[in-house]
Coordinates of C-alpha atoms in Angstrom, one line a residue:
X112 CA 14.2 32.1 3.9
X113 CA 12.3 35.2 3.9
X114 CA 8.5 34.7 4.8
X115 CA 6.4 34.5 1.8
X116 CA 4.4 37.7 2.6
X117 CA 7.5 39.7 2.8
X118 CA 8.6 38.2 -0.8
X119 CA 5.3 39.1 -2.0
X120 CA 5.9 42.8 -0.7
X121 CA 9.4 43.0 -2.4
X122 CA 7.9 41.9 -5.6
X123 CA 5.0 44.3 -5.4
X124 CA 7.6 47.0 -4.9
X125 CA 9.6 45.8 -7.8
X126 CA 6.3 45.9 -10.1
X127 CA 5.7 49.5 -9.0
X128 CA 9.2 50.9 -9.2
X129 CA 11.0 49.0 -11.8
X130 CA 8.0 47.9 -14.2
X131 CA 5.7 50.8 -13.7
X132 CA 2.6 48.5 -13.5
X133 CA -0.7 49.9 -12.7
X134 CA -2.2 49.7 -9.3
X135 CA -5.2 47.7 -10.6
X136 CA -2.7 45.1 -12.1
X137 CA -0.4 45.0 -9.1
X138 CA -3.6 44.4 -6.8
X139 CA -4.6 41.7 -9.1
X140 CA -1.2 40.0 -8.9
X141 CA -1.3 40.3 -5.3
X142 CA -4.6 38.7 -5.0
X143 CA -3.8 35.7 -7.1
X144 CA -0.6 35.2 -5.1
X145 CA -2.2 35.6 -1.8
X146 CA -5.2 33.1 -2.7
X147 CA -2.3 30.6 -3.7
X148 CA -0.5 30.9 -0.5
X149 CA -3.6 30.4 1.3
X150 CA -4.2 27.4 -0.3
X151 CA -0.4 26.1 0.0
X152 CA -0.5 26.5 3.8
X153 CA 1.6 29.0 5.9
X154 CA 3.4 25.9 7.4
X155 CA 4.9 24.7 4.1
X156 CA 7.9 26.5 2.5
X157 CA 7.3 27.9 -1.0
X158 CA 10.5 26.3 -2.2
X159 CA 8.6 22.9 -1.8
X160 CA 6.1 23.7 -4.5
X161 CA 6.4 21.4 -7.5
X162 CA 4.8 21.5 -10.9
X163 CA 2.4 18.8 -9.7
X164 CA 1.4 21.0 -6.9
X165 CA 0.6 23.7 -9.1
X166 CA -1.4 21.6 -11.8
X167 CA -3.4 20.3 -8.7
X168 CA -4.2 24.0 -7.7
X169 CA -5.1 25.0 -11.2
X170 CA -7.4 22.2 -11.6
X171 CA -9.3 23.3 -8.5
X172 CA -9.5 26.7 -9.9
X173 CA -11.2 25.4 -13.0
X174 CA -14.0 24.1 -11.0
X175 CA -15.3 27.6 -10.4
X176 CA -13.3 30.1 -12.5
X177 CA -13.3 30.9 -16.3
X178 CA -10.3 29.7 -18.4
X179 CA -9.1 33.4 -18.7
X180 CA -8.9 33.7 -14.7
X181 CA -7.0 30.5 -14.4
X182 CA -4.7 31.8 -17.2
X183 CA -4.2 35.1 -15.5
X184 CA -3.3 33.4 -12.0
X185 CA -0.9 31.1 -13.6
X186 CA 0.7 34.3 -15.3
X187 CA 0.8 35.9 -11.9
X188 CA 2.5 33.0 -10.0
X189 CA 5.1 32.8 -13.0
X190 CA 5.9 36.4 -12.8
X191 CA 6.4 36.1 -9.0
X192 CA 8.5 32.9 -9.1
X193 CA 10.4 34.4 -12.0
X194 CA 11.2 37.3 -9.7
X195 CA 12.3 34.9 -6.9
X196 CA 14.6 32.8 -8.8
X197 CA 16.2 36.2 -10.4
X198 CA 16.6 37.4 -6.8
X199 CA 18.1 34.0 -5.6
X200 CA 15.2 33.3 -3.1
X201 CA 14.4 30.0 -5.2
X202 CA 16.5 27.9 -7.4
X203 CA 13.6 26.3 -9.5
X204 CA 10.7 27.9 -11.0
X205 CA 7.9 25.2 -10.5
X206 CA 5.7 27.0 -13.2
X207 CA 8.2 26.2 -15.8
X208 CA 6.8 22.6 -15.7
X209 CA 3.3 23.6 -16.2
X210 CA 2.0 24.0 -19.9
X211 CA -0.9 26.3 -20.2
X212 CA -3.9 24.8 -22.0
X213 CA -4.4 26.4 -25.6
X214 CA -7.8 24.8 -25.9
X215 CA -9.4 25.9 -22.7
X216 CA -9.8 23.3 -20.1
X217 CA -7.9 20.2 -20.2
X218 CA -9.8 17.0 -19.6
X219 CA -9.6 15.4 -16.1
X220 CA -7.9 12.1 -15.6
X221 CA -10.2 10.2 -13.3
X222 CA -9.1 6.7 -11.9
X223 CA -10.6 3.8 -13.4
X224 CA -13.4 2.1 -11.4
X225 CA -11.4 -1.0 -10.8
X226 CA -8.7 1.1 -9.3
X227 CA -11.0 2.9 -7.0
X228 CA -12.5 -0.3 -5.9
X229 CA -9.1 -1.8 -5.4
X230 CA -7.9 1.1 -3.3
X231 CA -11.1 1.5 -1.2
X232 CA -11.7 -2.2 -0.5
X233 CA -8.3 -3.2 0.4
X234 CA -8.1 -0.6 3.1
X235 CA -8.0 -2.0 6.6
X236 CA -10.3 -0.9 9.6
X237 CA -8.4 -2.2 12.4
X238 CA -7.2 1.1 13.9
X239 CA -9.0 4.4 14.5
X240 CA -6.6 6.0 11.8
X241 CA -7.5 3.3 9.3
X242 CA -11.2 3.9 10.1
X243 CA -10.7 7.6 9.7
X244 CA -8.7 7.2 6.3
X245 CA -11.3 5.1 5.0
X246 CA -14.3 7.2 5.8
X247 CA -12.0 10.2 4.4
X248 CA -11.6 8.4 1.1
X249 CA -15.0 6.9 0.7
X250 CA -16.4 10.6 1.5
X251 CA -14.2 12.1 -1.1
X252 CA -15.2 9.5 -4.0
X253 CA -18.8 9.0 -2.6
X254 CA -19.7 12.9 -2.7
X255 CA -17.3 14.5 -5.1
X256 CA -16.7 17.0 -2.5
X257 CA -13.9 19.4 -2.7
X258 CA -11.0 19.0 -0.3
X259 CA -11.6 22.5 1.1
X260 CA -15.2 21.4 1.8
X261 CA -14.3 18.1 3.5
X262 CA -11.6 20.2 5.7
X263 CA -14.6 22.3 7.0
X264 CA -17.1 19.4 7.3
X265 CA -18.7 19.2 10.9
X266 CA -20.4 16.4 12.8
X267 CA -23.6 18.5 12.7
X268 CA -23.4 18.5 8.9
X269 CA -24.1 14.7 9.0
X270 CA -27.7 13.3 8.9
X271 CA -27.7 9.5 9.1
X272 CA -31.2 9.3 9.5
X273 CA -32.1 11.1 6.2
X274 CA -28.7 9.9 4.6
X275 CA -27.8 13.3 3.8
X276 CA -24.5 15.4 4.1
X277 CA -24.6 19.3 4.3
X278 CA -21.6 20.6 2.5
X279 CA -20.4 24.2 2.6
X280 CA -19.1 25.3 -0.8
X281 CA -17.6 28.4 -2.3
X282 CA -19.0 31.7 -1.2
X283 CA -20.4 29.7 1.9
X284 CA -23.1 28.1 -0.4
X285 CA -24.5 25.2 1.2
X286 CA -26.0 22.1 -0.7
X287 CA -27.2 18.5 0.5
X288 CA -25.6 15.5 -1.2
X289 CA -26.5 11.9 -0.6
X290 CA -24.6 9.6 1.9
X291 CA -24.5 6.4 0.2
X292 CA -24.7 3.0 1.8
X293 CA -20.9 2.3 1.9
X294 CA -20.0 5.8 3.0
X295 CA -22.7 5.6 5.8
X296 CA -21.0 2.4 7.1
X297 CA -17.5 3.9 6.9
X298 CA -18.5 7.1 8.6
X299 CA -20.6 5.3 11.4
X300 CA -17.4 3.0 12.1
X301 CA -15.3 6.0 12.2
X302 CA -17.6 8.1 14.5
X303 CA -18.2 5.1 16.7
X304 CA -16.3 3.4 19.2
X305 CA -12.6 2.8 18.4
X306 CA -12.8 5.6 15.7
X307 CA -12.5 9.3 16.2
X308 CA -12.9 9.0 19.9
X309 CA -9.7 7.4 20.3
X310 CA -7.9 10.5 18.9
X311 CA -6.9 13.0 21.6
X312 CA -9.9 15.1 22.6
X313 CA -10.6 17.7 19.9
X314 CA -10.0 21.2 21.0
X315 CA -13.1 23.3 20.7
X316 CA -13.9 22.2 17.3
X317 CA -16.5 19.6 15.8
X318 CA -14.8 18.8 12.6
X319 CA -15.6 15.5 11.2
X320 CA -11.9 14.6 10.3
X321 CA -9.1 15.1 12.9
X322 CA -5.3 14.6 13.0
X323 CA -3.5 12.5 15.4
X324 CA -3.3 15.4 17.8
X325 CA -7.1 15.9 17.8
X326 CA -7.0 19.1 15.7
X327 CA -8.9 19.4 12.5
X328 CA -7.3 17.5 9.6
X329 CA -5.7 19.8 7.1
X330 CA -5.6 19.9 3.4
X331 CA -1.9 18.8 3.5
X332 CA -3.0 16.0 5.9
X333 CA -5.5 14.8 3.5
X334 CA -2.9 15.0 0.6
X335 CA -0.4 12.8 2.8
X336 CA -3.2 10.3 3.7
X337 CA -4.2 9.8 0.0
X338 CA -0.5 9.3 -1.1
X339 CA 0.0 6.8 1.6
X340 CA -2.9 4.7 1.0
X341 CA -2.4 4.9 -2.6
X342 CA 1.1 3.5 -2.1
X343 CA -0.2 0.7 0.2
X344 CA -2.6 -0.3 -2.6
X345 CA 0.5 -0.2 -5.1
X346 CA -1.4 2.6 -7.2
X347 CA 0.9 5.2 -8.6
X348 CA 0.7 8.1 -6.2
X349 CA 1.2 10.9 -8.8
X350 CA -2.3 9.7 -10.2
X351 CA -4.4 10.2 -7.1
X352 CA -5.4 13.2 -5.2
X353 CA -8.6 14.5 -3.5
X354 CA -9.2 16.3 -6.7
X355 CA -9.0 13.1 -9.0
X356 CA -11.7 11.4 -6.7
X357 CA -13.9 14.4 -7.6
X358 CA -13.1 13.9 -11.2
X359 CA -13.7 10.1 -10.8
X360 CA -16.9 10.6 -9.1
X361 CA -18.6 12.7 -11.6
X362 CA -17.0 10.8 -14.6
X363 CA -18.3 7.3 -13.2
X364 CA -21.7 8.6 -12.4
X365 CA -22.2 9.9 -16.1
X366 CA -20.8 6.8 -17.4
X367 CA -23.6 4.9 -15.5
X368 CA -26.5 7.1 -16.8
X369 CA -26.7 9.9 -14.3
X370 CA -28.3 13.1 -15.5
X371 CA -25.8 15.8 -16.1
X372 CA -27.8 18.3 -14.0
X373 CA -27.8 15.9 -11.1
X374 CA -24.0 15.8 -11.1
X375 CA -23.9 19.6 -11.4
X376 CA -25.9 19.7 -8.3
X377 CA -23.9 17.1 -6.4
X378 CA -20.5 18.9 -7.1
X379 CA -21.6 22.4 -6.5
X380 CA -20.9 23.8 -10.0
X381 CA -22.6 27.4 -10.6
X382 CA -22.6 26.7 -14.2
X383 CA -23.5 23.5 -16.1
X384 CA -20.6 24.2 -18.7
X385 CA -18.2 23.3 -15.9
X386 CA -19.8 19.8 -15.4
X387 CA -19.9 19.3 -19.2
X388 CA -16.2 18.6 -19.2
X389 CA -16.8 15.3 -17.5
X390 CA -19.2 14.5 -20.3
X391 CA -16.3 14.7 -22.5
X392 CA -14.3 12.4 -20.7
X393 CA -17.3 9.9 -20.7
X394 CA -17.4 10.3 -24.3
X395 CA -13.7 9.7 -24.8
X396 CA -14.0 6.5 -22.7
X397 CA -17.0 5.4 -24.7
X398 CA -15.0 5.9 -28.1
X399 CA -11.9 3.9 -26.7
X400 CA -14.1 1.0 -25.8
X401 CA -16.0 1.2 -29.0
X402 CA -12.8 1.1 -31.1
X403 CA -11.6 -1.9 -28.9
X404 CA -14.9 -3.8 -29.0
X405 CA -17.1 -3.1 -32.1
X406 CA -16.0 -5.3 -35.1
X407 CA -16.6 -2.5 -37.7
X408 CA -14.8 0.2 -35.7
X409 CA -11.7 -0.5 -37.4
X410 CA -10.1 -2.1 -40.7

């Protein structure tokens, strides 16, 4: 199959010649598609993109972008994939299975607390891979960090004495997040004897999480680990992702009384309006519990 960059070039030419789009519009399309391709990874064919993958990508964008920007991104990708299907480069348009939100952001679907406990507490720690995976999932849930932030995390970012983790987010902005006791234990087990040191010697990098070849663990590698661990815990793999751990962290903290501005700082949201979506999730959960438990809640 033709390389993605070449296919983008063909699409841009078609927009210019056949559709007569303005330079600004074409550059916006090119930028949106290019950001998605970077997220997807150069080692994965675009024919493998599914509607679920696209939903996951859009959910990540919703953390940092306005609804109008996310909608434009979806429109850009739809135009490109429609072109590729017309040209016979793709058989299926993955965006056809994504329904744009008509009411702004859709509510995230966090895991139940009991599901998270079952997943994390049943994970073994017998092998270096087990210890890595446990530390990874504890970190995702314990800090609510974005998957891109976890990928870039380095050893020097971990302060065990102060129980803090330095996270580098969007625009290279850094923040400090707490290292909970369970996470601290999991990280020490992974970074100690029988853990990270058992992987092939890392090649000129200090990333916390490494793959079986000793290189930095990729976003795609994290996706595969989460899917495998969910399957082992008899949890529907389609309900679990790195972004779902982020949703779950925020929602569970708010449900247990955390101040919304604390959660905003933890997640690295520039605007508190982004964090408020998790408040809506907590209210939904409260309403459901009230309806089920209160004797005057129903006829």
